[in-house]
Short mmCIF file of C-alpha atoms and ligand atoms in Angstrom, two decimals:
data_model
loop_
_atom_site.label_atom_id
_atom_site.label_comp_id
_atom_site.label_asym_id
_atom_site.label_seq_id
_atom_site.Cartn_x
_atom_site.Cartn_y
_atom_site.Cartn_z
CA MET A 1 2.24 42.63 19.02
CA LEU A 2 4.31 40.93 21.70
CA ASP A 3 2.54 37.67 20.94
CA ALA A 4 3.26 37.99 17.27
CA LEU A 5 6.92 38.64 18.00
CA LYS A 6 7.00 35.66 20.34
CA ASP A 7 5.48 33.45 17.67
CA ILE A 8 8.14 34.43 15.15
CA VAL A 9 10.87 33.74 17.68
CA ARG A 10 9.43 30.47 18.86
CA LYS A 11 8.99 29.22 15.32
CA SER A 12 12.70 29.26 14.71
CA SER A 13 13.77 28.36 18.24
CA ILE A 14 12.07 25.17 19.23
CA HIS A 15 12.60 23.94 22.73
CA VAL A 16 12.23 20.24 23.27
CA CYS A 17 11.52 18.27 26.41
CA LEU A 18 12.10 14.55 26.32
CA ILE A 19 9.85 12.48 28.53
CA ASN A 20 10.50 8.77 29.00
CA THR A 21 7.20 7.36 30.17
CA GLY A 22 8.55 3.84 30.50
CA GLY A 23 10.46 2.60 27.53
CA CYS A 24 13.70 0.76 27.19
CA ASN A 25 15.91 3.78 26.67
CA GLY A 26 16.59 2.89 23.08
CA CYS A 27 14.55 5.79 21.79
CA ASP A 28 16.05 8.18 24.35
CA ILE A 29 19.59 7.47 23.21
CA GLU A 30 18.57 7.96 19.62
CA VAL A 31 17.44 11.43 20.61
CA VAL A 32 20.79 11.96 22.33
CA ALA A 33 22.43 10.78 19.11
CA LEU A 34 20.59 13.60 17.37
CA LEU A 35 22.63 16.06 19.39
CA SER A 36 25.84 14.64 18.06
CA PRO A 37 27.82 16.59 15.45
CA ARG A 38 26.69 14.25 12.72
CA TYR A 39 23.03 15.14 12.97
CA ASP A 40 23.48 18.45 14.80
CA LEU A 41 19.96 19.12 15.93
CA GLU A 42 20.79 22.66 16.96
CA GLN A 43 21.44 23.86 13.44
CA TYR A 44 17.68 23.58 12.89
CA GLY A 45 17.07 25.78 15.91
CA ILE A 46 15.96 22.86 18.05
CA TYR A 47 17.24 22.78 21.55
CA VAL A 48 16.83 19.83 23.92
CA HIS A 49 16.79 20.91 27.53
CA ASN A 50 14.24 18.72 29.27
CA ASN A 51 12.38 21.38 31.06
CA PRO A 52 8.62 20.99 30.48
CA ARG A 53 7.85 24.51 31.60
CA GLU A 54 9.50 26.12 28.62
CA ALA A 55 8.99 23.39 26.04
CA ASP A 56 7.34 23.79 22.67
CA VAL A 57 7.68 20.16 21.77
CA LEU A 58 7.21 17.24 24.08
CA LEU A 59 8.86 14.09 22.85
CA ILE A 60 7.26 11.04 24.40
CA THR A 61 9.19 7.78 24.41
CA GLY A 62 7.90 4.74 26.13
CA ALA A 63 4.62 3.16 26.99
CA VAL A 64 2.83 4.68 29.94
CA THR A 65 3.64 2.94 33.21
CA GLU A 66 1.72 2.87 36.46
CA GLN A 67 3.59 5.88 37.88
CA TRP A 68 3.13 7.95 34.80
CA LYS A 69 -0.60 7.56 34.44
CA GLU A 70 -1.41 10.75 36.28
CA LYS A 71 1.87 12.53 36.04
CA LEU A 72 1.96 12.59 32.24
CA ARG A 73 -1.11 14.77 32.06
CA ARG A 74 0.35 17.06 34.73
CA ILE A 75 3.56 17.50 32.86
CA TYR A 76 1.62 18.12 29.68
CA THR A 77 -0.36 20.94 31.26
CA LYS A 78 2.83 22.49 32.60
CA ALA A 79 4.15 23.15 29.08
CA PRO A 80 2.99 26.52 27.75
CA GLU A 81 0.65 26.85 24.76
CA PRO A 82 1.13 26.29 21.85
CA LYS A 83 2.69 22.91 22.20
CA VAL A 84 3.28 19.86 20.07
CA VAL A 85 3.55 16.26 21.19
CA VAL A 86 5.62 13.83 19.16
CA ALA A 87 5.46 10.14 20.07
CA ILE A 88 8.65 8.34 19.29
CA GLY A 89 8.85 4.62 18.75
CA ASN A 90 6.44 1.76 19.02
CA CYS A 91 6.12 2.09 22.78
CA PRO A 92 3.90 5.17 22.86
CA LEU A 93 1.94 3.96 19.87
CA SER A 94 1.04 0.48 20.99
CA GLY A 95 3.05 -0.44 24.05
CA ASP A 96 5.39 -2.48 21.86
CA VAL A 97 6.47 -5.78 23.32
CA PHE A 98 5.51 -4.81 26.84
CA ASN A 99 1.83 -4.64 26.00
CA GLN A 100 1.14 -8.31 26.57
CA GLU A 101 -0.45 -10.31 29.32
CA GLY A 102 1.40 -9.60 32.53
CA GLY A 103 2.96 -6.33 31.46
CA SER A 104 2.08 -3.19 33.33
CA VAL A 105 1.84 -0.58 30.65
CA TYR A 106 -1.10 1.50 29.64
CA ALA A 107 -0.30 2.40 26.03
CA PRO A 108 -1.14 4.20 23.82
CA VAL A 109 -0.09 7.62 24.99
CA SER A 110 -2.88 9.24 22.97
CA ASP A 111 -5.27 7.96 25.62
CA PHE A 112 -3.73 10.42 28.02
CA ILE A 113 -2.63 13.43 26.00
CA PRO A 114 -3.23 14.55 22.44
CA VAL A 115 -0.45 13.46 20.03
CA ASP A 116 0.44 15.43 16.94
CA ALA A 117 2.97 13.17 15.28
CA GLU A 118 3.87 9.53 15.60
CA ILE A 119 7.02 7.72 14.46
CA SER A 120 7.04 3.97 14.46
CA GLY A 121 10.16 1.90 14.86
CA CYS A 122 11.89 0.24 17.70
CA PRO A 123 13.76 2.59 17.84
CA PRO A 124 13.27 4.83 14.81
CA ARG A 125 16.43 6.18 13.18
CA PRO A 126 17.63 9.57 14.40
CA SER A 127 16.98 11.12 11.01
CA GLU A 128 13.35 9.99 11.16
CA ILE A 129 12.89 11.60 14.52
CA LEU A 130 14.41 14.82 13.24
CA GLU A 131 12.18 14.75 10.20
CA ALA A 132 9.08 14.34 12.31
CA ILE A 133 9.94 17.19 14.64
CA LEU A 134 10.63 19.46 11.74
CA ALA A 135 7.49 18.41 9.93
CA VAL A 136 5.11 19.32 12.70
CA ALA A 137 6.76 21.72 15.08
CA PRO A 138 7.20 25.03 13.21
CA GLY A 139 3.87 24.87 11.46
CA ALA A 140 1.91 23.78 14.49
CA ILE A 141 3.45 26.43 16.67
CA ALA A 142 2.60 29.12 14.13
CA ALA A 143 -0.89 27.83 13.50
CA LYS A 144 -1.92 27.35 17.05
CA GLY A 145 -0.40 30.68 17.99
CA ARG A 146 -2.62 32.49 15.49
CA GLN A 147 -5.72 30.66 16.60
CA LYS A 148 -5.20 31.99 20.06
CA GLU A 149 -5.34 35.63 19.12
CA MET B 1 15.37 21.77 53.12
CA ILE B 2 14.32 18.92 50.89
CA LEU B 3 15.09 19.59 47.24
CA PRO B 4 13.32 17.29 44.85
CA LEU B 5 14.91 16.79 41.43
CA GLY B 6 13.13 15.04 38.60
CA PRO B 7 11.45 12.92 37.38
CA ILE B 8 12.13 15.09 34.36
CA HIS B 9 15.34 17.02 34.82
CA PRO B 10 17.82 18.48 32.33
CA ALA B 11 20.68 16.30 33.57
CA PHE B 12 18.84 13.00 33.70
CA LYS B 13 18.49 10.83 30.70
CA GLU B 14 15.69 8.95 32.31
CA PRO B 15 12.94 9.63 34.76
CA LEU B 16 13.85 9.23 38.37
CA ARG B 17 13.21 11.27 41.44
CA LEU B 18 16.15 12.35 43.54
CA LYS B 19 15.32 13.87 46.92
CA LEU B 20 18.25 15.84 48.27
CA LYS B 21 18.31 16.96 51.84
CA THR B 22 20.19 20.22 51.74
CA GLN B 23 21.46 22.90 54.04
CA GLY B 24 22.18 25.98 51.96
CA GLU B 25 24.05 24.64 48.95
CA LYS B 26 25.43 21.66 50.84
CA VAL B 27 23.85 18.29 50.30
CA LEU B 28 23.46 16.27 53.46
CA SER B 29 21.86 13.10 52.17
CA ALA B 30 19.93 11.76 49.24
CA GLU B 31 17.04 9.52 48.64
CA ILE B 32 16.00 7.89 45.36
CA ASP B 33 12.56 7.16 44.15
CA TYR B 34 12.18 4.56 41.42
CA GLY B 35 9.34 3.16 39.49
CA TYR B 36 8.81 5.43 36.56
CA VAL B 37 9.75 2.86 33.91
CA HIS B 38 8.57 -0.35 35.52
CA ARG B 39 7.05 -2.40 32.73
CA GLY B 40 6.83 -5.90 34.19
CA ILE B 41 9.11 -7.65 31.69
CA GLU B 42 9.70 -10.77 33.78
CA ARG B 43 6.02 -11.31 34.27
CA VAL B 44 5.44 -11.06 30.51
CA MET B 45 8.16 -13.63 29.89
CA LYS B 46 6.70 -16.28 32.15
CA GLY B 47 5.06 -19.11 30.31
CA LYS B 48 6.59 -18.22 26.98
CA THR B 49 9.19 -19.97 24.80
CA TRP B 50 12.66 -18.50 24.47
CA GLN B 51 11.90 -17.33 20.98
CA LYS B 52 9.10 -15.19 22.36
CA SER B 53 11.15 -13.87 25.24
CA ILE B 54 14.55 -13.04 23.90
CA TYR B 55 13.44 -9.83 22.29
CA LEU B 56 11.85 -8.81 25.59
CA SER B 57 15.17 -9.31 27.35
CA GLU B 58 16.77 -7.02 24.84
CA ARG B 59 14.39 -4.32 25.76
CA VAL B 60 15.18 -4.39 29.46
CA CYS B 61 17.61 -1.60 28.66
CA GLY B 62 18.30 0.03 25.34
CA ILE B 63 21.84 1.18 26.04
CA CYS B 64 23.29 -2.16 26.93
CA SER B 65 20.68 -4.09 25.04
CA TYR B 66 23.17 -6.49 23.51
CA ILE B 67 24.49 -8.17 26.68
CA HIS B 68 21.02 -9.02 27.85
CA THR B 69 20.33 -11.26 24.90
CA GLN B 70 23.76 -12.82 25.15
CA THR B 71 23.23 -13.68 28.79
CA PHE B 72 19.76 -14.93 28.09
CA ALA B 73 21.02 -17.17 25.31
CA GLU B 74 23.97 -18.40 27.36
CA THR B 75 21.74 -19.28 30.26
CA PHE B 76 19.65 -21.47 28.02
CA GLU B 77 22.82 -23.00 26.56
CA LEU B 78 24.01 -23.76 30.07
CA ILE B 79 20.74 -25.43 30.98
CA SER B 80 20.90 -27.51 27.79
CA GLY B 81 24.57 -28.34 28.29
CA GLU B 82 25.64 -26.97 24.94
CA THR B 83 27.90 -24.15 23.80
CA ALA B 84 27.65 -21.97 20.74
CA PRO B 85 30.05 -22.66 17.84
CA LEU B 86 33.37 -20.91 18.20
CA ARG B 87 32.82 -18.43 15.36
CA ALA B 88 29.57 -17.37 17.05
CA GLN B 89 31.38 -16.92 20.32
CA TYR B 90 33.88 -14.65 18.64
CA LEU B 91 31.10 -12.68 16.98
CA ARG B 92 29.46 -12.30 20.35
CA VAL B 93 32.64 -10.87 21.83
CA LEU B 94 32.92 -8.51 18.89
CA THR B 95 29.42 -7.13 19.32
CA ASN B 96 29.73 -7.00 23.08
CA GLU B 97 32.91 -4.89 22.88
CA LEU B 98 31.45 -2.54 20.24
CA ASP B 99 28.46 -2.12 22.53
CA ARG B 100 30.71 -1.47 25.52
CA ILE B 101 32.60 1.28 23.62
CA GLN B 102 29.43 3.11 22.60
CA SER B 103 27.93 2.74 26.07
CA HIS B 104 31.04 4.09 27.80
CA LEU B 105 31.27 6.99 25.41
CA LEU B 106 27.62 7.79 26.00
CA ALA B 107 28.09 7.52 29.76
CA ASN B 108 31.01 9.93 29.72
CA SER B 109 29.15 12.31 27.44
CA THR B 110 26.32 12.43 29.95
CA TYR B 111 28.75 13.13 32.69
CA PHE B 112 30.28 16.05 30.76
CA LYS B 113 26.81 17.34 30.05
CA ALA B 114 26.14 17.35 33.76
CA LEU B 115 29.37 19.24 34.28
CA GLU B 116 28.20 21.70 31.60
CA HIS B 117 31.31 20.91 29.54
CA GLU B 118 29.60 21.13 26.20
CA THR B 119 32.80 20.65 24.14
CA LEU B 120 33.73 17.27 25.52
CA PHE B 121 30.09 16.24 25.44
CA MET B 122 30.04 16.84 21.70
CA TYR B 123 33.39 15.16 21.14
CA MET B 124 32.17 12.02 22.90
CA LEU B 125 29.09 11.86 20.70
CA TYR B 126 31.28 12.52 17.70
CA LEU B 127 33.41 9.51 18.61
CA ARG B 128 30.36 7.38 19.25
CA GLU B 129 28.62 7.74 15.93
CA PRO B 130 31.12 5.65 13.88
CA ILE B 131 30.83 2.88 16.47
CA MET B 132 27.05 2.90 15.99
CA ASP B 133 27.75 2.54 12.28
CA ALA B 134 29.97 -0.45 13.00
CA ILE B 135 27.20 -2.06 15.07
CA GLU B 136 24.73 -1.40 12.31
CA LEU B 137 27.07 -2.86 9.74
CA LEU B 138 27.43 -6.03 11.75
CA THR B 139 23.94 -6.60 13.03
CA GLY B 140 21.74 -4.46 10.84
CA ASN B 141 20.43 -2.33 13.64
CA ARG B 142 21.64 0.52 15.77
CA VAL B 143 20.11 -0.10 19.15
CA ASN B 144 18.05 -3.23 19.57
CA MET B 145 20.06 -5.63 17.48
CA GLY B 146 18.30 -8.96 17.76
CA TRP B 147 21.68 -10.55 17.24
CA ASN B 148 21.71 -13.53 19.59
CA VAL B 149 19.74 -16.69 19.46
CA VAL B 150 20.07 -19.74 21.69
CA GLY B 151 22.89 -21.70 20.07
CA GLY B 152 24.71 -18.91 18.33
CA VAL B 153 24.09 -15.69 16.48
CA ARG B 154 21.43 -14.88 13.92
CA MET B 155 23.59 -14.54 10.88
CA ASP B 156 27.16 -14.69 9.71
CA ALA B 157 29.35 -11.58 9.43
CA HIS B 158 30.63 -10.70 6.04
CA GLU B 159 34.48 -10.64 5.68
CA SER B 160 34.40 -7.16 4.10
CA HIS B 161 32.21 -5.89 6.91
CA LEU B 162 34.73 -7.15 9.45
CA GLN B 163 37.44 -5.27 7.63
CA GLN B 164 35.32 -2.10 7.58
CA ILE B 165 34.71 -2.42 11.29
CA LYS B 166 38.43 -2.77 11.80
CA GLU B 167 39.02 0.44 9.92
CA ILE B 168 36.48 2.27 12.05
CA ILE B 169 38.15 0.92 15.19
CA LEU B 170 41.62 1.89 14.00
CA LYS B 171 40.43 5.40 13.26
CA LEU B 172 38.95 5.65 16.74
CA GLU B 173 42.16 4.38 18.23
CA SER B 174 44.22 7.05 16.48
CA GLU B 175 41.98 9.93 17.53
CA TYR B 176 41.18 8.76 20.98
CA PRO B 177 44.17 9.83 23.19
CA LYS B 178 43.59 13.51 22.26
CA TYR B 179 40.17 13.54 23.88
CA VAL B 180 41.19 11.56 26.93
CA GLU B 181 44.00 14.02 27.54
CA MET B 182 41.54 16.87 27.30
CA PHE B 183 39.76 15.46 30.31
CA GLU B 184 42.74 14.09 32.16
CA GLN B 185 44.83 17.27 31.99
CA GLY B 186 42.06 19.84 31.71
CA PRO B 187 42.26 22.07 34.77
CA LEU B 188 38.56 22.91 35.05
CA VAL B 189 37.00 19.54 34.31
CA GLY B 190 39.58 18.06 36.60
CA LEU B 191 38.80 20.47 39.44
CA ARG B 192 35.17 19.63 39.27
CA SER B 193 35.83 15.90 39.20
CA HIS B 194 38.71 15.23 41.64
CA ASP B 195 37.61 14.37 45.18
CA VAL B 196 33.98 14.84 44.38
CA GLY B 197 31.49 12.06 45.18
CA LYS B 198 34.02 9.85 46.91
CA MET B 199 33.26 6.24 47.71
CA THR B 200 35.84 4.13 49.53
CA LYS B 201 36.50 0.50 48.77
CA GLU B 202 34.75 -0.62 51.95
CA GLU B 203 31.66 1.39 51.09
CA ALA B 204 31.70 0.06 47.54
CA ILE B 205 31.75 -3.51 48.88
CA LYS B 206 28.98 -2.74 51.32
CA GLY B 207 26.94 -1.02 48.62
CA ARG B 208 27.70 -3.92 46.22
CA ALA B 209 28.87 -1.47 43.52
CA VAL B 210 29.82 -3.28 40.32
CA GLY B 211 31.32 -2.47 36.97
CA PRO B 212 33.35 0.71 36.36
CA ILE B 213 31.82 2.23 39.46
CA GLY B 214 33.16 -0.54 41.70
CA ARG B 215 36.42 -0.72 39.79
CA GLY B 216 36.81 3.06 40.16
CA SER B 217 36.75 2.50 43.92
CA GLY B 218 39.38 -0.21 43.92
CA ILE B 219 37.41 -3.43 43.49
CA LYS B 220 39.34 -5.36 40.89
CA HIS B 221 36.55 -7.44 39.51
CA ASP B 222 35.62 -7.96 35.89
CA LEU B 223 33.45 -10.94 35.00
CA ARG B 224 34.96 -11.11 31.52
CA GLU B 225 37.96 -12.80 33.18
CA ASP B 226 35.75 -15.81 33.93
CA HIS B 227 33.89 -15.90 30.67
CA PRO B 228 34.95 -18.97 28.64
CA THR B 229 35.60 -17.16 25.36
CA TYR B 230 37.59 -14.34 26.91
CA ARG B 231 39.44 -16.67 29.26
CA ASP B 232 40.46 -19.24 26.66
CA TYR B 233 41.07 -17.28 23.48
CA LEU B 234 41.57 -13.61 24.19
CA ASP B 235 43.84 -11.33 26.18
CA PHE B 236 42.80 -8.23 28.05
CA LYS B 237 43.69 -6.31 31.14
CA VAL B 238 41.23 -5.39 33.90
CA ILE B 239 41.21 -1.64 34.42
CA TRP B 240 40.79 -0.38 37.94
CA ARG B 241 41.64 2.66 39.99
CA LYS B 242 41.86 3.48 43.62
CA GLU B 243 40.55 7.07 44.03
CA GLY B 244 36.84 6.34 44.02
CA ASP B 245 35.78 9.83 42.94
CA ASN B 246 34.02 11.12 39.85
CA PHE B 247 37.34 11.47 38.11
CA ALA B 248 38.24 7.84 38.76
CA ARG B 249 34.93 6.54 37.48
CA THR B 250 35.07 8.59 34.33
CA MET B 251 38.75 7.71 33.66
CA ASN B 252 38.00 4.07 34.33
CA ARG B 253 35.49 4.06 31.53
CA PHE B 254 37.91 5.98 29.32
CA ASP B 255 40.69 3.46 29.93
CA GLU B 256 38.49 0.46 29.27
CA ILE B 257 37.84 1.58 25.71
CA PRO B 258 41.42 0.89 24.45
CA GLU B 259 41.10 -2.61 26.01
CA SER B 260 37.91 -3.15 24.05
CA ILE B 261 39.61 -1.90 20.94
CA ASN B 262 42.35 -4.43 21.46
CA LEU B 263 39.84 -7.23 21.95
CA ILE B 264 38.06 -6.27 18.72
CA LYS B 265 41.34 -6.33 16.81
CA GLN B 266 42.14 -9.76 18.23
CA VAL B 267 38.73 -11.05 17.30
CA ILE B 268 38.82 -9.77 13.74
CA ASP B 269 42.35 -11.09 13.18
CA ASN B 270 41.74 -14.51 14.66
CA ILE B 271 38.10 -15.30 13.98
CA PRO B 272 37.75 -18.96 12.92
CA GLN B 273 35.63 -20.14 10.02
CA GLY B 274 32.64 -22.34 10.56
CA GLU B 275 29.05 -22.45 11.68
CA VAL B 276 27.49 -19.54 13.50
CA ARG B 277 24.40 -21.26 14.77
CA LYS B 278 23.40 -24.70 15.83
CA LYS B 279 20.23 -26.34 16.91
CA VAL B 280 19.92 -26.70 20.63
CA ASN B 281 17.50 -29.06 22.24
CA ILE B 282 16.41 -27.07 25.24
CA GLY B 283 16.80 -29.08 28.43
CA ALA B 284 14.65 -28.73 31.48
CA GLY B 285 16.01 -27.28 34.69
CA TYR B 286 17.39 -24.19 36.34
CA GLY B 287 20.36 -22.12 35.21
CA GLU B 288 22.14 -19.03 36.29
CA TRP B 289 24.61 -17.10 34.16
CA ARG B 290 26.45 -13.85 34.76
CA ASN B 291 28.12 -11.49 32.27
CA GLU B 292 29.93 -8.25 32.43
CA ALA B 293 27.67 -5.59 30.97
CA PRO B 294 29.10 -2.10 30.31
CA ARG B 295 27.76 -1.08 33.70
CA GLY B 296 28.68 -4.13 35.75
CA GLU B 297 27.40 -7.59 36.16
CA VAL B 298 24.07 -8.75 34.88
CA THR B 299 22.61 -12.06 36.08
CA TYR B 300 19.93 -14.18 34.53
CA MET B 301 18.21 -16.87 36.56
CA ILE B 302 15.95 -19.01 34.45
CA GLU B 303 13.84 -22.02 35.27
CA THR B 304 12.44 -23.86 32.31
CA ASN B 305 10.54 -27.05 31.64
CA GLY B 306 12.30 -27.73 28.36
CA ASN B 307 10.01 -25.52 26.37
CA LEU B 308 8.42 -22.74 28.34
CA ILE B 309 9.98 -20.48 30.90
CA ASN B 310 8.59 -21.23 34.33
CA ASN B 311 10.40 -18.52 36.17
CA ILE B 312 12.86 -15.87 35.29
CA SER B 313 14.70 -13.29 37.29
CA ILE B 314 17.02 -10.63 35.93
CA ARG B 315 19.47 -8.72 38.04
CA THR B 316 21.02 -5.70 36.45
CA PRO B 317 24.03 -3.69 37.66
CA SER B 318 22.43 -0.24 37.83
CA ILE B 319 20.30 -0.88 40.81
CA MET B 320 23.32 -1.56 43.02
CA ASN B 321 25.21 1.37 41.57
CA ILE B 322 22.40 3.86 41.94
CA ASP B 323 21.81 2.74 45.52
CA SER B 324 25.47 3.02 46.49
CA CYS B 325 25.50 6.40 44.83
CA ALA B 326 22.62 7.63 46.99
CA LYS B 327 24.01 6.08 50.17
CA TYR B 328 27.69 6.90 49.97
CA MET B 329 28.60 9.30 47.19
CA LEU B 330 25.90 11.87 47.70
CA LYS B 331 26.06 11.92 51.48
CA ASP B 332 27.96 15.18 51.68
CA ALA B 333 28.32 16.73 48.30
CA ALA B 334 29.48 20.32 48.49
CA THR B 335 26.84 21.75 46.10
CA VAL B 336 23.73 20.59 44.37
CA ALA B 337 25.52 20.92 41.04
CA ASP B 338 28.14 18.47 42.32
CA ALA B 339 25.41 16.10 43.40
CA VAL B 340 23.92 16.09 39.92
CA ALA B 341 27.36 15.51 38.37
CA THR B 342 28.04 12.66 40.83
CA TYR B 343 24.75 11.07 39.96
CA ALA B 344 25.65 11.29 36.26
CA SER B 345 29.10 9.79 36.91
CA VAL B 346 27.48 6.61 38.13
CA ASP B 347 26.11 6.09 34.66
CA PRO B 348 22.64 5.26 35.93
CA CYS B 349 20.46 3.24 33.65
CA VAL B 350 17.04 3.43 35.18
CA ALA B 351 15.30 1.23 32.62
CA CYS B 352 17.48 -1.66 33.81
CA ALA B 353 16.84 -1.10 37.45
CA GLU B 354 13.12 -0.98 37.47
CA ARG B 355 11.75 -4.42 37.75
CA VAL B 356 11.53 -4.79 41.49
CA VAL B 357 8.17 -4.42 43.21
CA ILE B 358 7.48 -5.12 46.83
CA LEU B 359 4.02 -5.90 47.88
CA ASP B 360 3.15 -5.04 51.45
CA GLU B 361 0.76 -7.82 52.39
CA ASN B 362 -0.89 -6.00 55.32
CA GLU B 363 -1.66 -2.81 53.58
CA GLY B 364 -1.93 -4.20 50.13
CA LYS B 365 0.34 -1.39 49.08
CA LYS B 366 2.52 -1.53 45.99
CA GLU B 367 5.96 -0.08 46.38
CA PHE B 368 9.00 0.11 44.18
CA GLN B 369 12.14 -0.50 46.18
CA GLY B 370 15.87 -0.58 45.87
CA ILE B 371 17.90 -3.74 46.36
CA PHE B 372 18.82 -2.76 49.95
CA ASN B 373 15.38 -3.23 51.24
CA ILE B 374 14.86 -6.62 49.75
CA LYS B 375 18.02 -8.19 51.05
S1 SF4 C 1 10.04 1.76 21.00
FE1 SF4 C 1 11.57 0.14 21.23
S2 SF4 C 1 13.48 1.24 21.41
FE2 SF4 C 1 11.92 2.74 21.78
S3 SF4 C 1 11.63 2.76 24.03
FE3 SF4 C 1 10.16 1.29 23.15
S4 SF4 C 1 11.16 -0.69 23.27
FE4 SF4 C 1 12.75 0.87 23.48
#
């Protein structure tokens, strides 16, 4: 009963944690731009607060760097179930321009944690990010929540 | 007690670990741990042509991405003994100033977020979006623009686009004072900013603080004064303040925006006709070029053999600013909340800072270090 109630609430109040695992910042500021009055992320019930312990959605920007190799998994396990991972930009998908000889990135992110949605672009437009979050988050939270019961 | 903040923390845009030594609520000292976004950009660039490197330089930092390509291109122009056509130089100034406006607005919005002043945070982002539109109109992209090439800019600006940009800028100019006043006169934001995170001029010099952070502490130094295009064709005033606290740093950024607006108006009114790009025969040799990024000075040191890059070193402003923040501003912050706000007031850009690795030969240990330890 409590779980069912929690699922309903969580479906319309999505908490997001942004994790930069070694990108250029470009994707991060596009997520910040989403908060602006023009896109107004919060009208969709999405709240960015950067606390993995209460996140429903983890937004990953950036290729995985040396320091993040172990920590990424740790942060991922900190987030409560059910959770959704959205990879933003080319960095988490392929390592983008850094994934060349000499670079020290370990992309893709899906080698480390399961990824639910991917958005390509360097950086993708804010509206695309918003679309991806809305496409996967509510459904996935509901579905995974029911599986657990 | 040691209080670790980060690497993921609500107030930080980017991953970084801040270790605060506290006694009760009072912060005694701070230590900063880097290395979360080290990607090895310079190593990737080695042995490549400029065409294959310039987009990497853009991705050193996404917030001030523009100035990196400009500095990169100008370093190559310096080595080859050429300059870009005048129209291209004007267009570079235009893009640079648009980029500076959006970066300063973003920096201040982050600071207000750290202060928990949601209203001003939203207003800053509201002002920033039209500027992003202007950048997109001019270059075709919002963040990583790919606008510079060695010998000029990638494409010409359309006259009607320039007029549209001017309209956007004029609108910003008319709305702007209202929001500045909100911060300047606001009793609560003011209380939480005045005399917090103080850094004196001597400390700023010792810590090599640059950009609005140094200028907020009384160092009157803006590299745009020495840049040929600004020096010879355009007028602007260097903004600086004496207080050295969070208020000064934020106000300094606020006051620089009208200067940028003025520069943009001058550029659009006086832009000459002509070529925007010319062919440059890359010379061999070593060149060093510095430019004023939104956060301070960025230096490119490039050694080339006429085709490939033999060696490249990039110095970005944030590393000095973050270090002087940890050393001087955070040394006795009254509360942890103030420490977080002070850190945000420095406008840290971690992606820039993280390219320095020190290898300890004896232990074979890899460590990421601040600029202080390498000097
Ligand atoms: S995908 Fe592009 S814009 Fe996004 S973090 Fe990576 S390099 Fe930067």
